[in-house]
PDB file of N, CA and C in Angstrom:
ATOM      1  N   UNK A   1       0.848  -1.174   0.000  1.00  0.00           N
ATOM      2  CA  UNK A   1       0.000   0.000   0.000  1.00  0.00           C
ATOM      3  C   UNK A   1       0.888   1.229   0.000  1.00  0.00           C
ATOM      4  N   UNK A   2       0.659   2.125  -0.919  1.00  0.00           N
ATOM      5  CA  UNK A   2       1.434   3.349  -1.004  1.00  0.00           C
ATOM      6  C   UNK A   2       0.696   4.485  -0.318  1.00  0.00           C
ATOM      7  N   UNK A   3       1.451   5.313   0.330  1.00  0.00           N
ATOM      8  CA  UNK A   3       0.871   6.466   0.995  1.00  0.00           C
ATOM      9  C   UNK A   3       0.550   7.539  -0.041  1.00  0.00           C
ATOM     10  N   UNK A   4      -0.470   8.316   0.232  1.00  0.00           N
ATOM     11  CA  UNK A   4      -0.829   9.419  -0.655  1.00  0.00           C
ATOM     12  C   UNK A   4      -0.957  10.675   0.190  1.00  0.00           C
ATOM     13  N   UNK A   5      -0.925  11.856  -0.426  1.00  0.00           N
ATOM     14  CA  UNK A   5      -1.100  13.076   0.366  1.00  0.00           C
ATOM     15  C   UNK A   5      -2.450  13.045   1.082  1.00  0.00           C
ATOM     16  N   UNK A   6      -2.424  13.375   2.358  1.00  0.00           N
ATOM     17  CA  UNK A   6      -3.652  13.367   3.133  1.00  0.00           C
ATOM     18  C   UNK A   6      -3.914  12.047   3.845  1.00  0.00           C
ATOM     19  N   UNK A   7      -2.989  11.078   3.705  1.00  0.00           N
ATOM     20  CA  UNK A   7      -3.131   9.793   4.377  1.00  0.00           C
ATOM     21  C   UNK A   7      -1.878   9.544   5.199  1.00  0.00           C
ATOM     22  N   UNK A   8      -2.061   9.321   6.492  1.00  0.00           N
ATOM     23  CA  UNK A   8      -0.939   9.040   7.382  1.00  0.00           C
ATOM     24  C   UNK A   8      -1.006   7.582   7.821  1.00  0.00           C
ATOM     25  N   UNK A   9       0.107   6.876   7.693  1.00  0.00           N
ATOM     26  CA  UNK A   9       0.199   5.489   8.134  1.00  0.00           C
ATOM     27  C   UNK A   9       1.125   5.421   9.332  1.00  0.00           C
ATOM     28  N   UNK A  10       0.667   4.786  10.406  1.00  0.00           N
ATOM     29  CA  UNK A  10       1.450   4.637  11.615  1.00  0.00           C
ATOM     30  C   UNK A  10       1.697   3.151  11.853  1.00  0.00           C
ATOM     31  N   UNK A  11       2.961   2.786  12.029  1.00  0.00           N
ATOM     32  CA  UNK A  11       3.344   1.412  12.315  1.00  0.00           C
ATOM     33  C   UNK A  11       4.015   1.396  13.682  1.00  0.00           C
ATOM     34  N   UNK A  12       3.551   0.511  14.559  1.00  0.00           N
ATOM     35  CA  UNK A  12       4.138   0.388  15.893  1.00  0.00           C
ATOM     36  C   UNK A  12       4.197  -1.086  16.263  1.00  0.00           C
ATOM     37  N   UNK A  13       5.336  -1.540  16.800  1.00  0.00           N
ATOM     38  CA  UNK A  13       5.414  -2.937  17.212  1.00  0.00           C
ATOM     39  C   UNK A  13       4.479  -3.195  18.396  1.00  0.00           C
ATOM     40  N   UNK A  14       3.908  -4.372  18.405  1.00  0.00           N
ATOM     41  CA  UNK A  14       3.020  -4.740  19.513  1.00  0.00           C
ATOM     42  C   UNK A  14       3.837  -5.253  20.680  1.00  0.00           C
ATOM     43  N   UNK A  15       3.153  -5.659  21.753  1.00  0.00           N
ATOM     44  CA  UNK A  15       3.812  -6.196  22.929  1.00  0.00           C
ATOM     45  C   UNK A  15       4.467  -7.530  22.582  1.00  0.00           C
ATOM     46  N   UNK A  16       5.343  -7.993  23.463  1.00  0.00           N
ATOM     47  CA  UNK A  16       6.145  -9.181  23.208  1.00  0.00           C
ATOM     48  C   UNK A  16       5.346 -10.426  22.845  1.00  0.00           C
ATOM     49  N   UNK A  17       4.247 -10.788  23.530  1.00  0.00           N
ATOM     50  CA  UNK A  17       3.549 -12.024  23.129  1.00  0.00           C
ATOM     51  C   UNK A  17       3.058 -11.990  21.686  1.00  0.00           C
ATOM     52  N   UNK A  18       2.598 -10.834  21.218  1.00  0.00           N
ATOM     53  CA  UNK A  18       2.115 -10.733  19.841  1.00  0.00           C
ATOM     54  C   UNK A  18       3.261 -10.862  18.841  1.00  0.00           C
ATOM     55  N   UNK A  19       4.431 -10.326  19.190  1.00  0.00           N
ATOM     56  CA  UNK A  19       5.584 -10.444  18.312  1.00  0.00           C
ATOM     57  C   UNK A  19       6.005 -11.905  18.202  1.00  0.00           C
ATOM     58  N   UNK A  20       5.981 -12.642  19.318  1.00  0.00           N
ATOM     59  CA  UNK A  20       6.336 -14.060  19.283  1.00  0.00           C
ATOM     60  C   UNK A  20       5.328 -14.861  18.465  1.00  0.00           C
ATOM     61  N   UNK A  21       4.045 -14.559  18.609  1.00  0.00           N
ATOM     62  CA  UNK A  21       3.023 -15.251  17.820  1.00  0.00           C
ATOM     63  C   UNK A  21       3.207 -14.932  16.340  1.00  0.00           C
ATOM     64  N   UNK A  22       3.521 -13.681  16.020  1.00  0.00           N
ATOM     65  CA  UNK A  22       3.776 -13.306  14.629  1.00  0.00           C
ATOM     66  C   UNK A  22       4.970 -14.050  14.052  1.00  0.00           C
ATOM     67  N   UNK A  23       6.020 -14.213  14.857  1.00  0.00           N
ATOM     68  CA  UNK A  23       7.180 -14.975  14.406  1.00  0.00           C
ATOM     69  C   UNK A  23       6.847 -16.441  14.172  1.00  0.00           C
ATOM     70  N   UNK A  24       6.007 -17.004  15.039  1.00  0.00           N
ATOM     71  CA  UNK A  24       5.590 -18.400  14.864  1.00  0.00           C
ATOM     72  C   UNK A  24       4.759 -18.565  13.593  1.00  0.00           C
ATOM     73  N   UNK A  25       3.910 -17.604  13.301  1.00  0.00           N
ATOM     74  CA  UNK A  25       3.101 -17.676  12.079  1.00  0.00           C
ATOM     75  C   UNK A  25       3.998 -17.559  10.851  1.00  0.00           C
ATOM     76  N   UNK A  26       5.004 -16.689  10.923  1.00  0.00           N
ATOM     77  CA  UNK A  26       5.943 -16.565   9.814  1.00  0.00           C
ATOM     78  C   UNK A  26       6.727 -17.850   9.593  1.00  0.00           C
ATOM     79  N   UNK A  27       7.113 -18.521  10.682  1.00  0.00           N
ATOM     80  CA  UNK A  27       7.833 -19.787  10.566  1.00  0.00           C
ATOM     81  C   UNK A  27       6.931 -20.890  10.028  1.00  0.00           C
ATOM     82  N   UNK A  28       5.648 -20.774  10.252  1.00  0.00           N
ATOM     83  CA  UNK A  28       4.705 -21.770   9.752  1.00  0.00           C
ATOM     84  C   UNK A  28       4.769 -21.875   8.228  1.00  0.00           C
ATOM     85  N   UNK A  29       4.971 -20.766   7.558  1.00  0.00           N
ATOM     86  CA  UNK A  29       5.084 -20.784   6.105  1.00  0.00           C
ATOM     87  C   UNK A  29       6.291 -21.576   5.625  1.00  0.00           C
ATOM     88  N   UNK A  30       7.346 -21.606   6.430  1.00  0.00           N
ATOM     89  CA  UNK A  30       8.539 -22.371   6.069  1.00  0.00           C
ATOM     90  C   UNK A  30       8.335 -23.852   6.374  1.00  0.00           C
ATOM     91  N   UNK A  31       7.698 -24.155   7.492  1.00  0.00           N
ATOM     92  CA  UNK A  31       7.550 -25.535   7.953  1.00  0.00           C
ATOM     93  C   UNK A  31       6.451 -26.301   7.236  1.00  0.00           C
ATOM     94  N   UNK A  32       5.421 -25.627   6.780  1.00  0.00           N
ATOM     95  CA  UNK A  32       4.282 -26.326   6.182  1.00  0.00           C
ATOM     96  C   UNK A  32       4.143 -25.942   4.709  1.00  0.00           C
ATOM     97  N   UNK A  33       3.069 -26.415   4.126  1.00  0.00           N
ATOM     98  CA  UNK A  33       2.814 -26.129   2.712  1.00  0.00           C
ATOM     99  C   UNK A  33       2.026 -24.830   2.524  1.00  0.00           C
ATOM    100  N   UNK A  34       1.912 -24.027   3.586  1.00  0.00           N
ATOM    101  CA  UNK A  34       1.182 -22.763   3.483  1.00  0.00           C
ATOM    102  C   UNK A  34       1.953 -21.802   2.553  1.00  0.00           C
ATOM    103  N   UNK A  35       1.239 -21.017   1.774  1.00  0.00           N
ATOM    104  CA  UNK A  35       1.932 -20.045   0.906  1.00  0.00           C
ATOM    105  C   UNK A  35       2.726 -19.048   1.753  1.00  0.00           C
ATOM    106  N   UNK A  36       3.978 -18.849   1.405  1.00  0.00           N
ATOM    107  CA  UNK A  36       4.858 -17.973   2.185  1.00  0.00           C
ATOM    108  C   UNK A  36       4.344 -16.539   2.226  1.00  0.00           C
ATOM    109  N   UNK A  37       3.756 -16.061   1.130  1.00  0.00           N
ATOM    110  CA  UNK A  37       3.252 -14.681   1.102  1.00  0.00           C
ATOM    111  C   UNK A  37       2.125 -14.499   2.111  1.00  0.00           C
ATOM    112  N   UNK A  38       1.216 -15.460   2.178  1.00  0.00           N
ATOM    113  CA  UNK A  38       0.095 -15.370   3.115  1.00  0.00           C
ATOM    114  C   UNK A  38       0.592 -15.412   4.554  1.00  0.00           C
ATOM    115  N   UNK A  39       1.559 -16.283   4.831  1.00  0.00           N
ATOM    116  CA  UNK A  39       2.106 -16.380   6.187  1.00  0.00           C
ATOM    117  C   UNK A  39       2.845 -15.098   6.564  1.00  0.00           C
ATOM    118  N   UNK A  40       3.585 -14.508   5.631  1.00  0.00           N
ATOM    119  CA  UNK A  40       4.339 -13.291   5.926  1.00  0.00           C
ATOM    120  C   UNK A  40       3.410 -12.106   6.192  1.00  0.00           C
ATOM    121  N   UNK A  41       2.353 -11.957   5.408  1.00  0.00           N
ATOM    122  CA  UNK A  41       1.401 -10.858   5.618  1.00  0.00           C
ATOM    123  C   UNK A  41       0.678 -11.033   6.950  1.00  0.00           C
ATOM    124  N   UNK A  42       0.261 -12.241   7.252  1.00  0.00           N
ATOM    125  CA  UNK A  42      -0.418 -12.504   8.519  1.00  0.00           C
ATOM    126  C   UNK A  42       0.509 -12.238   9.694  1.00  0.00           C
ATOM    127  N   UNK A  43       1.752 -12.688   9.606  1.00  0.00           N
ATOM    128  CA  UNK A  43       2.723 -12.462  10.675  1.00  0.00           C
ATOM    129  C   UNK A  43       2.966 -10.968  10.882  1.00  0.00           C
ATOM    130  N   UNK A  44       3.062 -10.204   9.799  1.00  0.00           N
ATOM    131  CA  UNK A  44       3.265  -8.760   9.906  1.00  0.00           C
ATOM    132  C   UNK A  44       2.090  -8.094  10.609  1.00  0.00           C
ATOM    133  N   UNK A  45       0.870  -8.476  10.225  1.00  0.00           N
ATOM    134  CA  UNK A  45      -0.313  -7.848  10.825  1.00  0.00           C
ATOM    135  C   UNK A  45      -0.486  -8.234  12.286  1.00  0.00           C
ATOM    136  N   UNK A  46      -0.015  -9.407  12.685  1.00  0.00           N
ATOM    137  CA  UNK A  46      -0.097  -9.810  14.087  1.00  0.00           C
ATOM    138  C   UNK A  46       0.977  -9.095  14.910  1.00  0.00           C
ATOM    139  N   UNK A  47       2.187  -8.966  14.383  1.00  0.00           N
ATOM    140  CA  UNK A  47       3.311  -8.427  15.137  1.00  0.00           C
ATOM    141  C   UNK A  47       3.363  -6.896  15.159  1.00  0.00           C
ATOM    142  N   UNK A  48       2.723  -6.237  14.203  1.00  0.00           N
ATOM    143  CA  UNK A  48       2.807  -4.775  14.095  1.00  0.00           C
ATOM    144  C   UNK A  48       1.398  -4.190  14.083  1.00  0.00           C
ATOM    145  N   UNK A  49       1.233  -3.115  14.834  1.00  0.00           N
ATOM    146  CA  UNK A  49      -0.046  -2.417  14.852  1.00  0.00           C
ATOM    147  C   UNK A  49      -0.025  -1.373  13.738  1.00  0.00           C
ATOM    148  N   UNK A  50      -0.983  -1.461  12.815  1.00  0.00           N
ATOM    149  CA  UNK A  50      -1.049  -0.555  11.671  1.00  0.00           C
ATOM    150  C   UNK A  50      -2.277   0.335  11.830  1.00  0.00           C
ATOM    151  N   UNK A  51      -2.062   1.640  11.770  1.00  0.00           N
ATOM    152  CA  UNK A  51      -3.165   2.604  11.823  1.00  0.00           C
ATOM    153  C   UNK A  51      -3.085   3.501  10.603  1.00  0.00           C
ATOM    154  N   UNK A  52      -4.221   3.764  10.011  1.00  0.00           N
ATOM    155  CA  UNK A  52      -4.290   4.692   8.881  1.00  0.00           C
ATOM    156  C   UNK A  52      -5.213   5.841   9.274  1.00  0.00           C
ATOM    157  N   UNK A  53      -4.788   7.054   8.973  1.00  0.00           N
ATOM    158  CA  UNK A  53      -5.561   8.238   9.324  1.00  0.00           C
ATOM    159  C   UNK A  53      -5.658   9.144   8.103  1.00  0.00           C
ATOM    160  N   UNK A  54      -6.862   9.552   7.768  1.00  0.00           N
ATOM    161  CA  UNK A  54      -7.060  10.496   6.675  1.00  0.00           C
ATOM    162  C   UNK A  54      -6.962  11.896   7.268  1.00  0.00           C
ATOM    163  N   UNK A  55      -6.034  12.675   6.731  1.00  0.00           N
ATOM    164  CA  UNK A  55      -5.793  14.013   7.240  1.00  0.00           C
ATOM    165  C   UNK A  55      -6.635  15.025   6.463  1.00  0.00           C
ATOM    166  N   UNK A  56      -7.291  15.912   7.193  1.00  0.00           N
ATOM    167  CA  UNK A  56      -8.067  16.941   6.527  1.00  0.00           C
ATOM    168  C   UNK A  56      -7.209  18.162   6.215  1.00  0.00           C
ATOM    169  N   UNK A  57      -6.210  18.434   7.075  1.00  0.00           N
ATOM    170  CA  UNK A  57      -5.276  19.538   6.845  1.00  0.00           C
ATOM    171  C   UNK A  57      -3.868  18.956   6.753  1.00  0.00           C
ATOM    172  N   UNK A  58      -3.040  19.441   5.858  1.00  0.00           N
ATOM    173  CA  UNK A  58      -1.666  18.936   5.803  1.00  0.00           C
ATOM    174  C   UNK A  58      -0.893  19.286   7.066  1.00  0.00           C
ATOM    175  N   UNK A  59      -0.101  18.327   7.538  1.00  0.00           N
ATOM    176  CA  UNK A  59       0.732  18.592   8.722  1.00  0.00           C
ATOM    177  C   UNK A  59       2.015  19.258   8.289  1.00  0.00           C
ATOM    178  N   UNK A  60       2.552  20.099   9.181  1.00  0.00           N
ATOM    179  CA  UNK A  60       3.812  20.782   8.840  1.00  0.00           C
ATOM    180  C   UNK A  60       4.972  20.134   9.551  1.00  0.00           C
TER     181      UNK A  60
END
């Protein structure tokens, strides 16, 4: 996903248990027949908190 003017994306790591679960999900793609892309996206969304905000005024 590409950012556009007026859209702010915030990425923040989650607490330790979520990061470990995300790592386990990422390893699942290597250990099983699961598609690696699906496992990597799922692991990223579990381990990192993603927020999107539509800005009405440009920030300086």
